[in-house]
PDB file of C-alpha atoms in Angstrom:
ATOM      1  CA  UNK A1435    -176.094-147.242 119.378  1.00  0.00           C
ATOM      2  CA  UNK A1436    -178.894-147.279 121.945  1.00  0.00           C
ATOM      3  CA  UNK A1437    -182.511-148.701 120.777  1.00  0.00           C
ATOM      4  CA  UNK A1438    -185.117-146.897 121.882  1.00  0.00           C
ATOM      5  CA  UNK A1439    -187.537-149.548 121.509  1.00  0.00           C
ATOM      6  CA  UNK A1440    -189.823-146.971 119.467  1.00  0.00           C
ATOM      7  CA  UNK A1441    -191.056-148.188 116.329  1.00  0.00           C
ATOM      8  CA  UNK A1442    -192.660-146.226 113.577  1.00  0.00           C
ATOM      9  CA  UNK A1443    -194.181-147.175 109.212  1.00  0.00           C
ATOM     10  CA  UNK A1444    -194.004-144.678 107.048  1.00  0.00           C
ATOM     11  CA  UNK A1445    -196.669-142.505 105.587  1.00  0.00           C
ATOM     12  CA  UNK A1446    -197.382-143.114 101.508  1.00  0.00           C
ATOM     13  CA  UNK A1447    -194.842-140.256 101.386  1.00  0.00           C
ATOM     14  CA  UNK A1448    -191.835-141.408 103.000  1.00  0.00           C
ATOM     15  CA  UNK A1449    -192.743-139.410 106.475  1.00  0.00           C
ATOM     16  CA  UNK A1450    -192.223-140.981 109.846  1.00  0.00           C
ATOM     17  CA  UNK A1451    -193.357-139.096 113.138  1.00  0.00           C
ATOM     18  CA  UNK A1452    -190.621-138.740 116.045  1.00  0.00           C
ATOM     19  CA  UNK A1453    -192.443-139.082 119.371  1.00  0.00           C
ATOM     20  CA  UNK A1454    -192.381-135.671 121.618  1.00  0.00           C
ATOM     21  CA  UNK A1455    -190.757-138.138 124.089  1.00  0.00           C
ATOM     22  CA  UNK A1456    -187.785-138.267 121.803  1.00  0.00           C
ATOM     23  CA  UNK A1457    -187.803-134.699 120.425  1.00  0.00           C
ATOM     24  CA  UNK A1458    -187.906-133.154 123.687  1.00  0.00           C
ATOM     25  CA  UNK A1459    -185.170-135.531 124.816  1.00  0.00           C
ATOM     26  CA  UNK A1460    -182.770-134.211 122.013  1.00  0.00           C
ATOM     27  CA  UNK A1461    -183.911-130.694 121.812  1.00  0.00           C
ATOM     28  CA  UNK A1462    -185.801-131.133 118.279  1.00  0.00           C
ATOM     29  CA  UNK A1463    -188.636-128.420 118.277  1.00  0.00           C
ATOM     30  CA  UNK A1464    -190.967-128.230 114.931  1.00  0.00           C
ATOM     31  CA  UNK A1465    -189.618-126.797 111.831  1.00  0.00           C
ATOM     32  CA  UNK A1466    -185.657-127.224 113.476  1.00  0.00           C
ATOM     33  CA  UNK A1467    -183.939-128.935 110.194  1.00  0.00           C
ATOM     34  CA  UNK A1468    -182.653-132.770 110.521  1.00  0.00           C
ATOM     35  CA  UNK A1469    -179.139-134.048 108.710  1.00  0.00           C
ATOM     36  CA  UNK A1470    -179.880-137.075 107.440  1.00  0.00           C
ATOM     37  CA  UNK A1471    -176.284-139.347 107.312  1.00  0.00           C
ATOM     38  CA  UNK A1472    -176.192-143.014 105.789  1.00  0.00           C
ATOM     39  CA  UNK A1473    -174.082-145.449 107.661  1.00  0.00           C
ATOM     40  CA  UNK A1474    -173.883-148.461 105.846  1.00  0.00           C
ATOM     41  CA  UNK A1475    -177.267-149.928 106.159  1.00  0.00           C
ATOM     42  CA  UNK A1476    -178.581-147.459 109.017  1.00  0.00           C
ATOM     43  CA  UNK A1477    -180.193-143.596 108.491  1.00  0.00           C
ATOM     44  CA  UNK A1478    -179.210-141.285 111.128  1.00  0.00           C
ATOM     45  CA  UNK A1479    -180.917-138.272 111.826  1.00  0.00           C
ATOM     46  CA  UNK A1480    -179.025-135.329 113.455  1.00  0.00           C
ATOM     47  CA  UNK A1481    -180.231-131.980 114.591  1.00  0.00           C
ATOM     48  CA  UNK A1482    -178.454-129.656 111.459  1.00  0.00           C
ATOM     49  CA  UNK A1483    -175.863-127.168 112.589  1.00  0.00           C
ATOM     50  CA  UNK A1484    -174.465-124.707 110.092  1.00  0.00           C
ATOM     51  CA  UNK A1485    -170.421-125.513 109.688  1.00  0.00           C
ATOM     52  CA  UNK A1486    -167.837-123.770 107.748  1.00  0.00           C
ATOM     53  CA  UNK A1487    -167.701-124.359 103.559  1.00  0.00           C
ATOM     54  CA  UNK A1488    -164.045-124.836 104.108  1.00  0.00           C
ATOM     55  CA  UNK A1489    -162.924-126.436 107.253  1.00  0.00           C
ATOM     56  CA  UNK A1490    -166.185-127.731 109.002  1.00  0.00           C
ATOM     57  CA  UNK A1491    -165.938-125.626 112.138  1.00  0.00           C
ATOM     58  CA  UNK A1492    -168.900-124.216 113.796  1.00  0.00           C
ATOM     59  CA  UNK A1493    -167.540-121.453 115.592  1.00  0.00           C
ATOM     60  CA  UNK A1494    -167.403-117.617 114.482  1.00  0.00           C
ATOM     61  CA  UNK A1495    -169.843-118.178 111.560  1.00  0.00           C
ATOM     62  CA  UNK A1496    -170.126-115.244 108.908  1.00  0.00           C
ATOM     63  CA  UNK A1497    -173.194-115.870 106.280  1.00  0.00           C
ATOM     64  CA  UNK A1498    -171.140-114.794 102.527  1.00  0.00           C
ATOM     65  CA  UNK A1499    -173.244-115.285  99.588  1.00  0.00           C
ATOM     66  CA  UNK A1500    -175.407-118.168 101.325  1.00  0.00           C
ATOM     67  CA  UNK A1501    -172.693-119.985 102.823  1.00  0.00           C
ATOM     68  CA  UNK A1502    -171.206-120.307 106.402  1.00  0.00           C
ATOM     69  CA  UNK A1503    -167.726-119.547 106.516  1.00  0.00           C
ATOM     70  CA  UNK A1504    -165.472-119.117 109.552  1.00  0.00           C
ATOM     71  CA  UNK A1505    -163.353-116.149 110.809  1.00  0.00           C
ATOM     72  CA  UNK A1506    -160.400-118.530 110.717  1.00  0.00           C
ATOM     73  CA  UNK A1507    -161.240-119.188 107.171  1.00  0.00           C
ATOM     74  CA  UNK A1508    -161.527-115.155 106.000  1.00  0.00           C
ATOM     75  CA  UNK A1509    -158.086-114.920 107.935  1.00  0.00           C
ATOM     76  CA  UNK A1510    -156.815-118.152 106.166  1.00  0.00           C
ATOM     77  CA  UNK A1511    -158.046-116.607 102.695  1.00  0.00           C
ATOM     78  CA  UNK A1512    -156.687-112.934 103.454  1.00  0.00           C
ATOM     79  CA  UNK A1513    -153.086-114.604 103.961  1.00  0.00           C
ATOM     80  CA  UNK A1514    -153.622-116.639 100.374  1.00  0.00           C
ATOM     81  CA  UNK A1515    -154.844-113.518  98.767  1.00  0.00           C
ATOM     82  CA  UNK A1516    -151.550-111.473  99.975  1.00  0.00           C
ATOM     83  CA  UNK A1517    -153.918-109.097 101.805  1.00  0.00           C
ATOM     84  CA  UNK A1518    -152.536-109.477 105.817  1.00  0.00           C
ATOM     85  CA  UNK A1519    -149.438-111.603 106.611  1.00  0.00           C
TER      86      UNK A1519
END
């Protein structure tokens, strides 16, 4: 992991501010959403991408009832069902 040598408090929230420097950088514009992940002691934040319920791919994304699902999933599901062989 690289340190940026950036160093931010929190707000009496919980908030912290990423610099435009480092938003720019990684293509974070306002109101894009953040994953937050929890490696052992460490929070990573990652720029959220919408993956399959399933299988986790982000490819060929259909929105069904509120969730992502992929077109190799429907076709996976179709076969299960009996519908296409």
């Amino acid at each position: 992991m690289k340190s940026t040598g950036i160093v931010r408090k929190l707000d009496e929230l919980g908030r912290i501010t990423l610099p435009i420097e480092l938003r720019r950088t990684l293509g974070v514009s306002e109101r894009d959403p953040l994953e937050i992940f929890v490696d052992e002691d460490r929070i990573v934040l990652q720029k959220y991408e919408p993956t399959d319920v399933f299988n986790g791919e982000k490819n060929d994304l259909f929105d069904y009832c509120g969730k992502k699902v992929s077109k190799e999933s429907i076709i996976q599901l179709a076969k299960l069902a009996g519908i296409i062989e």
